[in-house]
mmCIF file of C-alpha atoms in Angstrom:
data_model
loop_
_atom_site.group_PDB
_atom_site.id
_atom_site.type_symbol
_atom_site.label_atom_id
_atom_site.label_comp_id
_atom_site.label_asym_id
_atom_site.label_seq_id
_atom_site.Cartn_x
_atom_site.Cartn_y
_atom_site.Cartn_z
ATOM 1 C CA MET S 10 48.481 133.287 73.918
ATOM 2 C CA ARG S 11 50.063 136.619 74.853
ATOM 3 C CA TYR S 12 46.817 138.630 74.727
ATOM 4 C CA ASP S 13 43.198 137.992 75.853
ATOM 5 C CA PHE S 14 41.313 140.752 73.994
ATOM 6 C CA CYS S 15 40.894 141.877 70.356
ATOM 7 C CA PRO S 16 42.819 145.021 69.465
ATOM 8 C CA LYS S 17 40.028 146.052 66.948
ATOM 9 C CA CYS S 18 36.797 145.523 68.961
ATOM 10 C CA GLY S 19 37.848 144.441 72.467
ATOM 11 C CA GLY S 20 36.159 141.026 72.059
ATOM 12 C CA LYS S 21 37.589 137.922 73.618
ATOM 13 C CA LEU S 22 40.404 136.222 71.779
ATOM 14 C CA ALA S 23 40.363 132.408 71.439
ATOM 15 C CA LEU S 24 42.379 129.774 69.717
ATOM 16 C CA ASN S 25 41.127 128.206 66.563
ATOM 17 C CA GLU S 26 40.191 124.593 66.315
ATOM 18 C CA ARG S 27 43.849 123.608 65.483
ATOM 19 C CA LYS S 28 44.993 125.429 68.702
ATOM 20 C CA GLU S 29 47.415 127.621 66.788
ATOM 21 C CA THR S 30 48.735 129.861 69.518
ATOM 22 C CA THR S 31 50.309 132.244 67.018
ATOM 23 C CA ARG S 32 46.875 132.972 65.388
ATOM 24 C CA PRO S 33 44.217 133.684 68.028
ATOM 25 C CA TYR S 34 40.950 135.003 66.574
ATOM 26 C CA CYS S 35 38.321 137.321 67.989
ATOM 27 C CA THR S 36 35.074 135.518 68.994
ATOM 28 C CA ALA S 37 33.104 138.794 68.423
ATOM 29 C CA CYS S 38 34.321 140.193 65.059
ATOM 30 C CA GLY S 39 36.420 137.319 63.633
ATOM 31 C CA PHE S 40 39.669 139.358 63.468
ATOM 32 C CA ILE S 41 42.695 137.006 63.237
ATOM 33 C CA PHE S 42 45.501 138.313 65.483
ATOM 34 C CA TYR S 43 48.769 137.304 63.805
ATOM 35 C CA GLN S 44 51.558 137.516 66.286
ATOM 36 C CA ASN S 45 54.581 138.203 64.162
ATOM 37 C CA PRO S 46 58.231 138.530 65.291
ATOM 38 C CA ALA S 47 59.816 141.917 65.965
ATOM 39 C CA VAL S 48 62.941 142.838 64.035
ATOM 40 C CA GLY S 49 66.171 143.543 65.878
ATOM 41 C CA VAL S 50 69.381 144.904 64.475
ATOM 42 C CA ALA S 51 73.003 144.732 65.569
ATOM 43 C CA ALA S 52 76.208 146.166 64.244
ATOM 44 C CA ILE S 53 79.500 144.318 64.505
ATOM 45 C CA LEU S 54 82.553 146.503 64.866
ATOM 46 C CA LEU S 55 85.965 144.769 64.672
ATOM 47 C CA ARG S 56 89.325 146.422 65.597
ATOM 48 C CA ASP S 57 92.607 144.493 65.773
ATOM 49 C CA ASN S 58 90.682 141.242 65.433
ATOM 50 C CA LYS S 59 88.614 142.039 68.499
ATOM 51 C CA VAL S 60 84.917 142.742 68.656
ATOM 52 C CA LEU S 61 83.058 145.628 70.347
ATOM 53 C CA LEU S 62 80.665 144.419 72.948
ATOM 54 C CA GLY S 63 78.430 146.327 75.388
ATOM 55 C CA LYS S 64 77.607 145.476 78.977
ATOM 56 C CA ARG S 65 73.901 145.779 79.334
ATOM 57 C CA LYS S 66 71.812 147.533 81.961
ATOM 58 C CA GLY S 67 68.127 146.947 82.396
ATOM 59 C CA SER S 68 67.101 143.632 80.762
ATOM 60 C CA TYR S 69 69.990 141.145 80.907
ATOM 61 C CA GLU S 70 71.841 143.510 83.201
ATOM 62 C CA GLY S 71 75.556 142.795 83.614
ATOM 63 C CA GLN S 72 75.727 140.529 80.559
ATOM 64 C CA TRP S 73 77.363 141.562 77.308
ATOM 65 C CA CYS S 74 76.099 141.763 73.731
ATOM 66 C CA ILE S 75 76.865 143.024 70.269
ATOM 67 C CA PRO S 76 75.319 146.569 70.319
ATOM 68 C CA CYS S 77 71.743 146.098 69.173
ATOM 69 C CA GLY S 78 68.140 147.263 69.303
ATOM 70 C CA TYR S 79 64.765 147.194 67.663
ATOM 71 C CA VAL S 80 63.594 148.552 64.353
ATOM 72 C CA GLU S 81 60.938 151.213 64.788
ATOM 73 C CA TRP S 82 57.657 150.887 62.845
ATOM 74 C CA ASP S 83 58.544 153.236 59.974
ATOM 75 C CA GLU S 84 62.360 152.833 60.025
ATOM 76 C CA ASP S 85 64.646 151.243 57.525
ATOM 77 C CA VAL S 86 66.715 148.409 59.004
ATOM 78 C CA TYR S 87 70.012 150.066 58.017
ATOM 79 C CA ASP S 88 68.967 153.357 59.599
ATOM 80 C CA ALA S 89 67.919 151.471 62.734
ATOM 81 C CA ALA S 90 71.290 149.715 63.039
ATOM 82 C CA ARG S 91 73.077 153.068 62.712
ATOM 83 C CA ARG S 92 70.783 154.793 65.218
ATOM 84 C CA GLU S 93 70.946 152.049 67.784
ATOM 85 C CA PHE S 94 74.822 151.833 67.509
ATOM 86 C CA LEU S 95 75.153 155.631 67.944
ATOM 87 C CA GLU S 96 72.704 155.678 70.966
ATOM 88 C CA GLU S 97 74.609 152.794 72.669
ATOM 89 C CA THR S 98 78.252 153.591 71.826
ATOM 90 C CA GLY S 99 78.502 157.220 70.744
ATOM 91 C CA LEU S 100 79.946 156.162 67.440
ATOM 92 C CA THR S 101 78.638 156.987 63.988
ATOM 93 C CA ILE S 102 79.101 153.992 61.714
ATOM 94 C CA ARG S 103 78.810 153.048 58.075
ATOM 95 C CA ILE S 104 77.166 149.699 57.316
ATOM 96 C CA THR S 105 79.271 147.556 54.995
ATOM 97 C CA GLU S 106 77.304 144.375 54.581
ATOM 98 C CA VAL S 107 74.684 142.093 56.127
ATOM 99 C CA TYR S 108 76.636 139.480 58.032
ATOM 100 C CA SER S 109 74.061 137.124 59.560
ATOM 101 C CA VAL S 110 70.274 136.743 59.988
ATOM 102 C CA GLN S 111 69.010 134.680 62.897
ATOM 103 C CA SER S 112 65.723 133.840 64.666
ATOM 104 C CA ASN S 113 65.999 134.712 68.426
ATOM 105 C CA PHE S 114 64.039 132.569 70.808
ATOM 106 C CA HIS S 115 65.717 133.640 74.091
ATOM 107 C CA ASN S 116 62.782 135.727 75.180
ATOM 108 C CA PRO S 117 59.590 133.672 75.467
ATOM 109 C CA GLU S 118 57.562 136.876 75.517
ATOM 110 C CA GLN S 119 58.913 138.265 72.186
ATOM 111 C CA HIS S 120 60.185 136.182 69.227
ATOM 112 C CA THR S 121 62.549 138.382 67.159
ATOM 113 C CA VAL S 122 64.432 138.068 63.909
ATOM 114 C CA GLY S 123 67.870 139.615 64.188
ATOM 115 C CA ILE S 124 70.019 141.154 61.483
ATOM 116 C CA TRP S 125 73.713 141.525 62.211
ATOM 117 C CA PHE S 126 75.557 144.050 59.999
ATOM 118 C CA MET S 127 79.299 144.592 59.579
ATOM 119 C CA ALA S 128 80.262 148.167 60.337
ATOM 120 C CA GLU S 129 83.057 150.718 60.126
ATOM 121 C CA VAL S 130 83.469 153.779 62.357
ATOM 122 C CA LEU S 131 82.966 157.196 60.626
ATOM 123 C CA GLU S 132 83.358 159.342 63.769
ATOM 124 C CA GLY S 133 82.849 159.722 67.437
ATOM 125 C CA GLU S 134 84.315 158.679 70.795
ATOM 126 C CA LEU S 135 83.384 155.274 72.296
ATOM 127 C CA ALA S 136 81.131 155.880 75.293
ATOM 128 C CA ALA S 137 78.498 153.507 76.691
ATOM 129 C CA GLY S 138 75.032 155.008 76.490
ATOM 130 C CA ASP S 139 71.291 154.164 76.397
ATOM 131 C CA ASP S 140 70.979 150.433 77.314
ATOM 132 C CA LEU S 141 74.700 149.943 78.064
ATOM 133 C CA GLN S 142 76.759 150.593 81.139
ATOM 134 C CA ASP S 143 80.103 149.759 79.597
ATOM 135 C CA ALA S 144 81.642 148.913 76.263
ATOM 136 C CA GLY S 145 84.912 147.411 75.101
ATOM 137 C CA PHE S 146 86.717 145.310 72.616
ATOM 138 C CA PHE S 147 87.217 141.519 73.221
ATOM 139 C CA SER S 148 89.002 138.707 71.619
ATOM 140 C CA TYR S 149 87.201 135.387 71.165
ATOM 141 C CA ASP S 150 89.091 133.637 73.979
ATOM 142 C CA LYS S 151 88.341 136.497 76.451
ATOM 143 C CA LEU S 152 84.586 136.886 75.758
ATOM 144 C CA PRO S 153 82.530 137.891 78.848
ATOM 145 C CA ASP S 154 79.229 136.416 79.834
ATOM 146 C CA LEU S 155 76.952 136.978 76.804
ATOM 147 C CA ALA S 156 73.294 137.922 76.996
ATOM 148 C CA PHE S 157 72.048 136.325 73.806
ATOM 149 C CA PRO S 158 72.729 132.840 72.430
ATOM 150 C CA THR S 159 72.567 134.197 68.870
ATOM 151 C CA ASP S 160 75.349 136.608 69.548
ATOM 152 C CA ALA S 161 77.456 133.589 70.588
ATOM 153 C CA GLU S 162 76.631 132.009 67.173
ATOM 154 C CA VAL S 163 77.624 135.115 65.287
ATOM 155 C CA LEU S 164 80.890 135.472 67.259
ATOM 156 C CA ARG S 165 81.686 131.705 66.644
ATOM 157 C CA LYS S 166 81.160 132.342 62.937
ATOM 158 C CA LEU S 167 83.527 135.389 63.048
ATOM 159 C CA LYS S 168 86.095 133.229 64.755
ATOM 160 C CA GLU S 169 85.714 130.448 62.212
ATOM 161 C CA GLU S 170 86.223 132.977 59.341
ATOM 162 C CA ARG S 171 89.316 134.337 61.190
ATOM 163 C CA LEU S 172 87.839 137.782 61.495
ATOM 164 C CA LEU S 173 87.904 137.473 65.314
ATOM 165 C CA ALA S 174 91.081 136.336 67.079
#
């Protein structure tokens, strides 16, 4: 269990008789605390059969990823992908399609569901920002150390479909 106390009344959380760790219940008020995954979004930008990756700072520092971030509570997933991409790269993009959807289990503290979108640049100058310390385009055979296993799966799919050289 990730939490010990009920967010409604402050009572003690416990596991039900089936020991379902994803559904603790409050021993005081009976509230069932469903622990659902967070939604992450990433935008894939290809140029000359290379993919834009960002070198992370903070969590997973020094490792690279497809520019990504979390969807805010009241935010559309498409808007979130555009916002995160702009914050991290300085580029305004247009989303062209949903490319992949994956469950991410790399962080034991937070299960996420990721949505990878294909994107095209509308405007801006590439400059690492927000959670990135660097950004650049890479071919498949020159990929740097990746932060997330699901990014590796998405990149492998791009390679198999000959979108990434």
